[in-house]
Coordinates of C-alpha atoms in Angstrom, one line a residue:
Chain Z
M1 CA -133.0 -18.7 49.8
N2 CA -131.0 -21.5 50.2
G3 CA -128.7 -22.1 52.9
R4 CA -128.6 -21.0 56.3
A5 CA -127.5 -17.4 57.3
P6 CA -124.4 -17.8 60.0
A7 CA -125.2 -16.7 63.5
S8 CA -122.0 -13.7 63.4
P9 CA -121.1 -13.2 60.3
D10 CA -117.7 -10.5 60.0
P11 CA -119.2 -7.0 58.7
A12 CA -115.9 -6.9 56.3
A13 CA -115.9 -10.3 54.7
P14 CA -118.7 -11.1 51.2
W15 CA -121.7 -12.5 53.1
P16 CA -121.4 -16.1 53.2
G17 CA -125.2 -16.8 53.9
P18 CA -127.8 -17.2 51.9
F19 CA -129.4 -15.0 49.4
V20 CA -132.7 -13.4 48.1
R21 CA -133.6 -11.9 45.0
Y22 CA -134.0 -8.4 44.8
D23 CA -135.2 -5.9 42.6
L24 CA -133.2 -2.7 42.5
V25 CA -134.6 -0.9 40.0
K26 CA -137.9 -2.1 40.3
E27 CA -137.7 -0.5 43.8
L28 CA -136.7 3.1 43.1
A29 CA -139.5 3.0 40.5
V30 CA -142.2 2.4 43.2
A31 CA -141.1 4.7 45.4
L32 CA -140.6 7.3 43.0
G33 CA -144.2 6.7 42.3
V34 CA -145.6 6.5 45.5
V35 CA -143.5 9.7 47.0
A36 CA -144.5 11.8 43.3
G37 CA -147.9 10.5 44.5
L38 CA -147.7 11.7 48.5
A39 CA -146.7 15.1 47.3
V40 CA -149.0 15.6 45.2
V41 CA -151.7 15.0 47.8
L42 CA -149.9 16.6 50.0
T43 CA -150.1 19.6 47.6
I44 CA -154.1 19.0 46.9
L45 CA -154.5 19.0 51.0
F46 CA -152.1 21.6 52.2
S47 CA -150.5 23.8 49.4
S48 CA -148.0 26.1 50.4
P49 CA -147.7 29.7 52.5
D50 CA -146.9 32.3 50.6
D51 CA -147.2 35.5 52.7
P52 CA -146.7 38.7 51.2
P53 CA -143.2 40.5 51.7
T54 CA -143.2 43.7 54.2
T55 CA -142.1 46.2 51.9
L56 CA -140.8 49.9 53.6
Q57 CA -144.3 51.7 51.8
S58 CA -146.0 49.1 53.6
W59 CA -144.9 49.7 56.8
A60 CA -144.8 53.4 56.4
Q61 CA -148.5 53.5 55.5
A62 CA -149.4 50.8 58.3
A63 CA -147.4 51.7 61.3
P64 CA -145.9 55.7 60.8
A65 CA -145.3 56.4 64.2
D66 CA -143.1 53.4 63.9
F67 CA -141.8 54.2 60.5
V68 CA -140.2 57.5 61.7
A69 CA -139.3 56.6 64.8
T70 CA -136.9 53.8 63.4
S71 CA -135.9 56.2 60.6
L72 CA -134.7 59.2 63.3
T73 CA -132.3 56.2 64.9
E74 CA -131.0 55.1 61.8
L75 CA -129.9 59.1 61.1
N76 CA -128.6 59.5 64.3
G77 CA -126.8 55.8 64.3
T78 CA -128.6 54.3 67.8
S79 CA -130.2 51.6 65.2
E80 CA -129.4 48.0 65.7
V81 CA -127.9 48.4 62.1
A82 CA -125.9 51.0 62.6
E83 CA -124.3 49.8 65.9
Y84 CA -124.1 46.3 64.4
G85 CA -120.5 46.1 63.6
P86 CA -118.4 44.2 60.9
P87 CA -119.6 43.5 58.5
Y88 CA -121.8 46.4 58.0
N89 CA -119.6 49.4 60.2
H90 CA -117.0 49.7 62.6
T91 CA -118.5 49.9 66.2
P92 CA -116.2 49.2 69.4
E93 CA -117.2 46.3 71.5
A94 CA -120.5 45.3 68.8
T95 CA -119.1 41.8 68.2
Q96 CA -119.8 38.4 69.4
K97 CA -117.6 36.4 70.9
I98 CA -116.2 32.5 71.3
G99 CA -114.1 33.0 74.3
P100 CA -111.3 35.3 73.1
L101 CA -112.5 34.6 69.4
D102 CA -113.4 37.2 67.6
L103 CA -114.4 35.5 64.4
Q104 CA -116.9 38.4 63.4
S105 CA -114.4 41.1 63.1
T106 CA -111.9 38.3 61.4
P107 CA -113.4 39.7 57.4
G108 CA -113.9 43.0 57.8
V109 CA -116.3 45.4 56.8
R110 CA -117.1 44.0 53.5
I111 CA -121.0 45.0 53.2
P112 CA -120.7 48.7 54.2
I113 CA -123.3 50.4 55.4
D114 CA -124.0 54.0 57.2
T115 CA -127.2 54.1 57.9
A116 CA -127.8 58.0 58.2
R117 CA -126.5 57.8 54.4
D118 CA -127.7 55.1 53.1
F119 CA -131.2 55.1 54.6
V120 CA -131.9 58.5 54.9
L121 CA -129.9 61.3 53.7
E122 CA -129.2 59.8 50.0
P123 CA -132.9 58.6 49.3
L124 CA -134.0 62.9 50.2
K125 CA -131.3 63.6 47.8
T126 CA -133.4 61.8 45.3
I127 CA -137.4 63.3 46.1
P128 CA -137.7 66.6 42.9
G129 CA -139.1 69.7 42.9
S130 CA -137.8 69.8 46.4
P131 CA -135.8 72.5 47.0
R132 CA -136.3 73.6 51.0
L133 CA -136.1 69.8 51.6
Q134 CA -132.9 70.3 49.6
L135 CA -132.2 73.0 51.7
A136 CA -132.3 71.4 55.8
V137 CA -130.6 68.1 54.2
A138 CA -127.8 70.3 53.7
A139 CA -127.9 72.3 56.7
Y140 CA -128.1 68.8 58.2
E141 CA -125.3 68.0 56.8
A142 CA -123.0 70.9 57.3
A143 CA -123.6 70.9 61.0
P144 CA -120.8 69.8 63.6
P145 CA -122.5 66.7 65.1
A146 CA -123.6 68.0 68.7
R147 CA -125.7 69.7 66.5
Q148 CA -127.1 67.1 64.8
E149 CA -127.4 64.7 67.5
A150 CA -129.3 67.6 69.8
W151 CA -131.5 68.3 66.9
T152 CA -132.9 64.6 66.8
S153 CA -132.5 64.2 70.8
A154 CA -135.3 66.8 71.1
Y155 CA -137.6 65.2 67.4
E156 CA -136.7 62.1 69.1
K157 CA -138.7 63.5 72.7
A158 CA -140.9 65.5 70.4
L159 CA -142.3 62.2 69.1
E160 CA -143.6 61.0 71.9
G161 CA -146.5 63.2 71.2
A162 CA -146.4 63.4 68.1
R163 CA -150.2 62.5 66.3
Y164 CA -150.8 61.3 62.9
R165 CA -153.1 62.1 60.5
R166 CA -154.1 60.7 57.6
G167 CA -150.4 59.4 57.5
V168 CA -148.6 62.4 58.1
V169 CA -146.3 63.0 61.0
V170 CA -147.6 66.3 63.2
V171 CA -145.2 67.3 66.3
P172 CA -145.5 70.8 67.8
A173 CA -142.9 73.2 67.0
G174 CA -139.9 72.9 68.8
P175 CA -135.6 73.1 68.0
Y176 CA -135.6 70.4 65.9
G177 CA -133.6 72.2 62.5
P178 CA -134.3 70.4 59.5
V179 CA -135.0 67.1 60.9
A180 CA -138.8 67.4 60.8
P181 CA -139.0 68.3 57.3
M182 CA -136.5 65.3 56.4
M183 CA -138.8 63.1 58.3
A184 CA -141.6 64.0 57.3
A185 CA -140.5 64.0 53.9
L186 CA -139.1 60.2 54.3
L187 CA -142.3 59.1 55.3
G188 CA -143.9 60.3 52.6
L189 CA -141.0 59.0 50.2
A190 CA -141.9 55.6 52.0
Q191 CA -145.4 55.8 51.8
S192 CA -145.0 56.3 47.9
G193 CA -143.3 53.3 47.6
G194 CA -140.0 55.5 46.4
L195 CA -138.3 54.5 49.3
D196 CA -138.1 50.3 48.3
G197 CA -136.9 51.1 45.0
D198 CA -133.9 54.1 46.4
L199 CA -132.7 51.2 48.3
L200 CA -133.0 48.7 46.1
A201 CA -131.8 50.0 43.6
G202 CA -129.6 53.0 45.0
N203 CA -126.0 54.2 42.8
H204 CA -128.7 54.2 40.0
R205 CA -128.6 50.8 39.1
F206 CA -131.1 49.3 37.1
Y207 CA -130.8 45.3 37.7
Q208 CA -131.1 44.8 41.6
T209 CA -131.2 41.4 43.6
N210 CA -130.0 42.7 46.3
Y211 CA -132.2 43.2 49.3
T212 CA -129.4 44.2 51.9
K213 CA -130.6 47.9 53.0
P214 CA -134.2 47.3 52.6
L215 CA -134.1 44.2 54.7
L216 CA -131.7 46.0 57.1
F217 CA -134.9 49.2 57.6
L218 CA -137.3 46.8 58.0
S219 CA -135.5 45.3 60.4
G220 CA -135.1 47.9 62.9
G221 CA -138.6 48.5 63.4
E222 CA -140.8 46.8 65.4
Y223 CA -143.5 46.6 62.8
F224 CA -141.6 43.8 60.9
E225 CA -141.1 41.8 64.5
E226 CA -144.7 42.1 65.1
R227 CA -145.5 40.5 62.0
A228 CA -143.1 38.3 62.7
E229 CA -144.1 37.4 66.4
G230 CA -147.7 36.6 65.3
Q231 CA -146.5 34.4 62.8
H232 CA -144.7 32.2 65.9
L233 CA -141.0 33.3 64.1
L234 CA -139.1 34.9 66.7
G235 CA -136.1 33.6 68.3
T236 CA -137.8 32.7 71.9
Q237 CA -140.6 31.0 69.5
W238 CA -138.2 28.5 68.0
G239 CA -137.3 31.0 65.4
M240 CA -136.5 30.4 61.7
M241 CA -137.1 26.6 61.8
N242 CA -140.9 27.9 61.9
E243 CA -142.7 28.8 58.8
T244 CA -145.5 31.2 58.4
G245 CA -149.2 29.9 59.5
S246 CA -149.3 26.1 60.0
Y247 CA -146.7 24.4 58.5
P248 CA -144.0 22.0 59.4
G249 CA -141.0 25.0 58.3
Q250 CA -137.1 23.6 58.3
V251 CA -138.2 21.2 61.4
W252 CA -134.9 19.7 61.0
L253 CA -133.0 22.8 62.3
W254 CA -134.6 21.0 65.6
L255 CA -131.5 21.6 67.4
Y256 CA -129.7 24.5 66.3
T257 CA -133.0 26.2 67.2
F258 CA -133.4 24.6 70.5
W259 CA -130.4 26.4 72.1
Y260 CA -131.7 29.9 71.6
Q261 CA -134.4 28.3 74.3
I262 CA -132.0 27.6 77.0
E263 CA -129.3 29.4 79.4
P264 CA -126.7 30.2 78.9
F265 CA -127.3 30.9 75.3
L266 CA -131.0 32.5 75.9
E267 CA -129.4 35.9 77.8
S268 CA -125.9 35.6 76.3
P269 CA -124.8 38.7 74.4
N270 CA -122.3 35.8 72.3
A271 CA -125.6 33.4 72.2
D272 CA -124.7 33.5 67.6
A273 CA -122.1 33.0 67.7
L274 CA -121.7 30.3 71.0
I275 CA -124.2 28.0 69.6
F276 CA -123.1 28.3 65.7
A277 CA -119.2 26.9 67.2
L278 CA -121.7 24.1 69.6
M279 CA -123.5 23.0 66.0
A280 CA -120.7 22.9 64.1
V281 CA -119.0 20.6 67.1
L282 CA -122.0 18.9 67.0
S283 CA -121.9 18.4 63.4
L284 CA -118.2 17.1 63.1
A285 CA -118.9 14.5 65.6
F286 CA -122.1 13.4 63.8
V287 CA -119.9 13.2 60.5
C288 CA -116.7 10.8 62.5
I289 CA -119.3 8.8 64.6
P290 CA -117.8 6.3 63.1
F291 CA -114.5 6.9 64.2
I292 CA -115.3 7.7 67.9
P293 CA -114.4 5.6 70.4
G294 CA -117.0 4.3 72.2
L295 CA -119.5 6.3 70.5
K296 CA -119.1 4.1 67.3
S297 CA -120.2 1.0 69.8
L298 CA -123.3 2.6 71.0
P299 CA -126.2 0.7 68.6
R300 CA -124.7 -2.5 69.5
H301 CA -125.2 -1.8 73.3
L302 CA -128.7 0.0 72.4
R303 CA -129.7 -3.2 70.8
V304 CA -132.9 -1.6 68.3
Y305 CA -130.6 -3.8 65.8
R306 CA -132.5 -6.9 66.9
A307 CA -135.7 -5.6 65.5
I308 CA -134.8 -4.3 62.4
W309 CA -132.8 -7.7 61.8
R310 CA -135.8 -9.5 63.3
D311 CA -136.0 -11.7 60.8
H312 CA -132.5 -13.0 61.0
Y313 CA -132.4 -13.3 64.5
R314 CA -135.3 -15.4 64.5
E315 CA -133.8 -18.2 62.3
V316 CA -130.3 -18.4 63.4
E317 CA -131.7 -18.6 67.3
S318 CA -134.3 -20.9 66.7
Chain T
V24 CA -117.2 -6.5 30.8
S25 CA -116.8 -8.5 27.8
A26 CA -113.9 -7.4 25.8
E27 CA -114.6 -6.5 22.1
P28 CA -115.1 -9.6 19.7
G29 CA -111.7 -10.3 18.2
R30 CA -109.8 -7.9 20.6
P31 CA -106.9 -9.4 22.0
P32 CA -105.9 -8.5 25.7
V33 CA -105.0 -5.2 26.9
S34 CA -101.1 -4.9 26.3
A35 CA -98.3 -3.1 29.1
A36 CA -98.4 -0.5 26.8
E37 CA -102.4 0.2 26.9
R38 CA -101.7 0.1 30.7
K39 CA -100.1 3.5 31.2
M40 CA -103.0 4.9 29.7
W41 CA -105.2 6.8 32.0
T42 CA -108.0 5.8 30.2
T43 CA -107.6 2.1 30.5
W44 CA -106.3 3.1 34.3
V45 CA -110.1 4.8 34.8
R46 CA -111.7 2.2 33.5
E47 CA -109.8 -1.0 35.1
R48 CA -110.2 0.9 38.4
A49 CA -113.8 1.7 37.9
V50 CA -114.9 -2.1 37.0
G51 CA -112.4 -3.2 38.8
S52 CA -114.1 -1.4 42.2
L53 CA -117.8 -2.3 40.6
P54 CA -118.6 -4.3 38.3
P55 CA -122.0 -4.3 36.9
E56 CA -123.1 -7.2 38.8
K57 CA -122.3 -5.6 42.0
L58 CA -123.3 -2.2 40.5
L59 CA -126.8 -3.6 40.0
P60 CA -126.8 -6.5 41.5
D61 CA -130.5 -8.4 41.7
R62 CA -130.0 -10.6 44.5
Q63 CA -129.7 -9.1 48.1
P64 CA -128.4 -11.2 51.4
S65 CA -131.1 -12.6 53.4
Y66 CA -130.8 -10.5 56.0
V67 CA -131.8 -7.4 53.8
S68 CA -135.7 -7.9 54.6
S69 CA -136.6 -4.5 57.0
W70 CA -138.9 -1.9 56.1
I71 CA -136.4 0.2 57.3
Y72 CA -134.2 -0.6 53.5
V73 CA -136.6 1.3 52.0
F74 CA -136.0 4.7 53.2
G75 CA -132.6 5.0 51.5
V76 CA -134.2 4.7 48.3
A77 CA -137.5 7.2 49.0
A78 CA -135.0 9.7 49.7
I79 CA -133.5 9.4 46.4
S80 CA -136.7 9.2 45.1
S81 CA -137.7 12.6 47.0
L82 CA -134.6 14.5 45.9
I83 CA -136.0 13.3 42.0
V84 CA -139.0 15.3 42.7
V85 CA -137.3 17.6 44.1
V86 CA -134.8 18.4 41.8
L87 CA -137.8 17.8 38.5
S88 CA -139.8 20.2 40.4
G89 CA -137.2 22.5 41.1
V90 CA -135.9 22.4 37.5
I91 CA -139.6 23.9 36.2
L92 CA -139.7 26.3 39.0
G93 CA -136.1 27.6 38.1
L94 CA -137.8 27.0 33.7
K95 CA -140.4 29.6 34.7
G96 CA -138.6 32.0 37.0
P97 CA -139.0 33.3 40.5
E98 CA -142.3 35.4 39.5
W99 CA -144.2 32.6 38.5
W100 CA -145.0 31.1 41.8
H101 CA -146.6 33.9 43.4
V102 CA -148.6 35.6 40.4
S103 CA -149.8 31.9 38.9
S104 CA -151.9 29.5 40.7
V105 CA -150.3 26.4 38.1
G106 CA -146.6 28.6 39.6
H107 CA -147.6 28.0 43.2
F108 CA -149.3 24.5 42.5
F109 CA -145.4 23.4 41.7
N110 CA -143.6 25.8 44.4
S111 CA -146.3 23.9 47.0
I112 CA -145.0 20.3 44.7
H113 CA -141.3 21.6 46.0
L114 CA -141.6 21.9 49.2
W115 CA -143.6 19.1 50.2
A116 CA -141.1 16.9 48.1
V117 CA -138.5 18.4 50.1
E118 CA -140.1 17.6 53.4
L119 CA -140.7 14.1 52.7
F120 CA -136.6 14.1 51.6
F121 CA -135.7 15.2 54.9
F122 CA -138.5 12.7 56.3
T123 CA -137.0 9.7 54.9
M124 CA -133.2 10.4 54.6
V125 CA -134.0 11.3 58.9
V126 CA -135.3 7.6 59.2
H127 CA -132.6 6.3 57.1
L128 CA -129.8 8.0 59.1
W129 CA -131.4 6.8 62.2
G130 CA -131.8 3.3 61.0
K131 CA -128.8 3.0 59.6
F132 CA -126.9 4.5 63.4
F133 CA -128.9 1.4 65.1
M134 CA -127.2 -0.6 62.5
G135 CA -124.0 0.4 63.1
A136 CA -123.5 0.4 59.2
W137 CA -120.0 2.0 59.4
R138 CA -118.8 -1.6 60.1
G139 CA -115.9 -3.8 58.3
G140 CA -114.7 -0.7 56.8
R141 CA -118.4 1.1 56.4
G142 CA -116.5 4.3 57.3
G143 CA -116.9 6.7 54.2
T144 CA -120.3 5.5 53.1
W145 CA -121.8 7.0 56.6
V146 CA -119.5 10.3 56.2
T147 CA -120.6 10.8 52.9
G148 CA -124.6 9.9 54.0
A149 CA -124.1 12.4 56.9
V150 CA -122.6 15.3 54.5
T151 CA -124.9 14.7 52.7
F152 CA -127.9 15.2 55.5
L153 CA -125.7 19.0 56.5
V154 CA -125.4 20.3 52.9
A155 CA -129.2 19.1 52.2
I156 CA -129.7 21.7 55.2
G157 CA -127.9 24.4 53.4
A158 CA -130.0 23.8 50.1
A159 CA -133.4 24.0 52.2
F160 CA -132.1 26.9 53.8
T161 CA -130.8 28.8 50.7
G162 CA -134.7 27.5 49.4
Y163 CA -136.3 29.3 52.3
L164 CA -134.3 31.8 51.7
S165 CA -135.3 32.3 48.1
Q166 CA -138.9 32.5 48.7
Q167 CA -139.5 36.6 47.7
N168 CA -142.4 36.4 50.6
F169 CA -142.0 37.0 54.2
D170 CA -140.8 33.8 55.4
S171 CA -137.8 34.7 53.7
Q172 CA -137.4 38.2 54.9
W173 CA -137.8 37.0 58.2
I174 CA -135.1 33.7 58.0
A175 CA -132.8 36.3 56.1
S176 CA -133.4 39.1 59.3
E177 CA -132.4 36.5 62.1
G178 CA -129.9 34.2 59.9
K179 CA -127.8 37.2 59.1
D180 CA -126.7 37.4 62.7
G181 CA -126.1 34.0 63.6
L182 CA -123.4 33.7 60.4
N183 CA -122.5 37.3 60.7
S184 CA -121.4 36.6 64.2
V185 CA -118.9 33.6 63.1
G186 CA -117.8 36.3 60.2
I187 CA -119.5 34.3 57.1
G188 CA -122.2 36.4 56.6
A189 CA -119.4 39.1 55.1
F190 CA -119.5 36.6 52.0
F191 CA -122.4 34.3 52.1
N192 CA -125.2 37.0 52.6
V193 CA -128.6 36.4 53.3
A194 CA -130.2 39.0 52.4
D195 CA -128.8 38.8 48.8
F196 CA -131.0 37.2 47.0
G197 CA -129.3 36.8 44.0
Q198 CA -127.0 35.0 45.7
M199 CA -128.9 32.4 47.6
Y200 CA -130.5 31.9 44.3
T201 CA -126.9 30.9 42.4
F202 CA -126.6 28.9 45.6
H203 CA -129.9 26.8 46.0
V204 CA -130.5 26.2 42.4
I205 CA -127.2 25.3 41.1
L206 CA -124.1 24.9 43.4
L207 CA -125.7 23.1 47.0
P208 CA -128.1 21.3 44.5
V209 CA -125.1 19.9 41.8
A210 CA -123.4 18.9 45.7
V211 CA -125.9 17.4 47.0
S212 CA -126.4 15.0 43.9
A213 CA -122.8 14.3 43.8
L214 CA -122.7 13.1 47.6
V215 CA -125.6 10.9 46.9
I216 CA -124.1 9.2 43.5
W217 CA -120.8 8.7 45.9
H218 CA -123.0 7.2 48.9
V219 CA -125.3 5.1 46.5
L220 CA -121.8 3.7 45.0
L221 CA -119.6 2.8 48.3
V222 CA -123.3 1.2 48.7
R223 CA -122.7 -1.1 46.1
R224 CA -119.1 -1.4 46.6
H225 CA -119.1 -2.5 50.0
G226 CA -122.4 -3.6 50.1
V227 CA -125.1 -3.6 52.8
V228 CA -123.6 -4.4 56.8
P229 CA -124.8 -7.7 58.0
P230 CA -126.1 -7.6 61.2
Y231 CA -124.5 -8.1 64.7
P232 CA -123.5 -11.1 66.5
A233 CA -126.8 -13.2 67.2
K234 CA -127.1 -14.1 70.6
A235 CA -124.0 -16.4 72.7
K236 CA -126.2 -19.4 72.3
A237 CA -126.7 -19.9 68.5
A238 CA -123.0 -18.2 68.2
A239 CA -121.6 -21.6 69.9
A240 CA -123.5 -23.6 67.7
S241 CA -121.8 -22.4 64.6
P242 CA -118.0 -22.8 63.8
P243 CA -116.1 -19.8 65.3
P244 CA -116.2 -16.3 63.0
P245 CA -113.4 -14.6 62.5
A246 CA -113.5 -11.1 65.0
P247 CA -115.7 -8.2 64.0
S248 CA -114.1 -5.3 63.3
E249 CA -116.0 -3.2 65.1
G250 CA -115.2 0.8 63.3
A251 CA -115.0 1.4 59.9
A252 CA -111.7 1.3 58.1
P253 CA -110.2 4.5 57.6

């Protein structure tokens, strides 16, 4: 080093003070070695979580009552997905809004899902060697909506007293029409693993990488949510920034997740849209800090820079 | 850059060539000694400066471990202990990447590192952070385990609520995997390269003025510009 550091350098001008040797390439090589070594050490010490996914099969086997109850809501169109709105279906007043702005409706229904048809009726039609079941499905489809609703309502009440023997749902005789054999068959199809395949590779497609339908079906049941709650993953538990097990997860999403924990977002039906908009504004402000009056001067007032450049200030102020 | 031995100076006709224009702009903006300097101003002596290069190092480990995972395919990290090992390295490298990047960002904030026409350097760094969040998010969605299922189930509501979910379907593994292994890593890497080139072009931001007593002993400096030149 030679010369003396200026007390008040112009940040836009070339540095008029002394220079020191600085080997950037060596610094990068050493840092790369340290970081790679640290990643290996952390891997040896802590590995990583890889909890098996929930399948429709594991759900139907572990919680048949929840599966059947959820399937019934998919059939009669009262499930969360059935009443979701865009991009899955047209449901009046289902969308979230930012004031008068309804961005959810703007793209329209681009991932159409009819829960009765996609989750129940079409899969049942794939079961081979079941003429009585196919007659039941045909009878249900041919019935007017009021009759269908009467059947599903009666079956819904009957489920409150249903028993499950060896994974089979048993309800007392009642005015369920074809719904009882349909639900029993759907439960059996799910327990065999057939429903996972049907929803994943529907429409006779062999290659399939889109999990939308089975995931939406799963998300309607309590079993899926209870498993998430056990892994502290619910929205009220700081949600998806967490990871299964005791791992750091996506901690960088803390601010996004934070808003879900407080009012007015906690109880707002528009919480997702409002928080997304808020984070978009905050992100834009973060990017534009150098151009925002007041904010761009904040570091000068905070004076943390004096700790960062303490050697420099010690020299010029001595 | 030294000219070829015996080559005459660039002619007016050559200056009109697109290739010549790009080369002279590039070399003029970042001559080799500025692109890879072997000395730095004396104030560049703090541990905070390590975190920028540590973030780049972490990104290199993320990309290399990701390439190995990509070459072996999604099934590998679930059924093979070696695959799981590399998946774990990928995870921890991502955690280190974000940790070092956040410390680097805070450090640059407290330095007011956008002063003296360095606004673009801050903007590229901040955008890199935001795009990296997207890259990590699609990575978590591509795990094909319960964690990715739940993140997709939760994440879809936020994206659907503002209309993005109709085009960016978090439950579509094929789409998320493509974003994660190609589109977003390329975007993050390009932004980091751009950011580093801007750092090299404008240099490391100098300290804020020292105390008035010491400043009074020095000749009056030109008025420092607080903000960044757009």
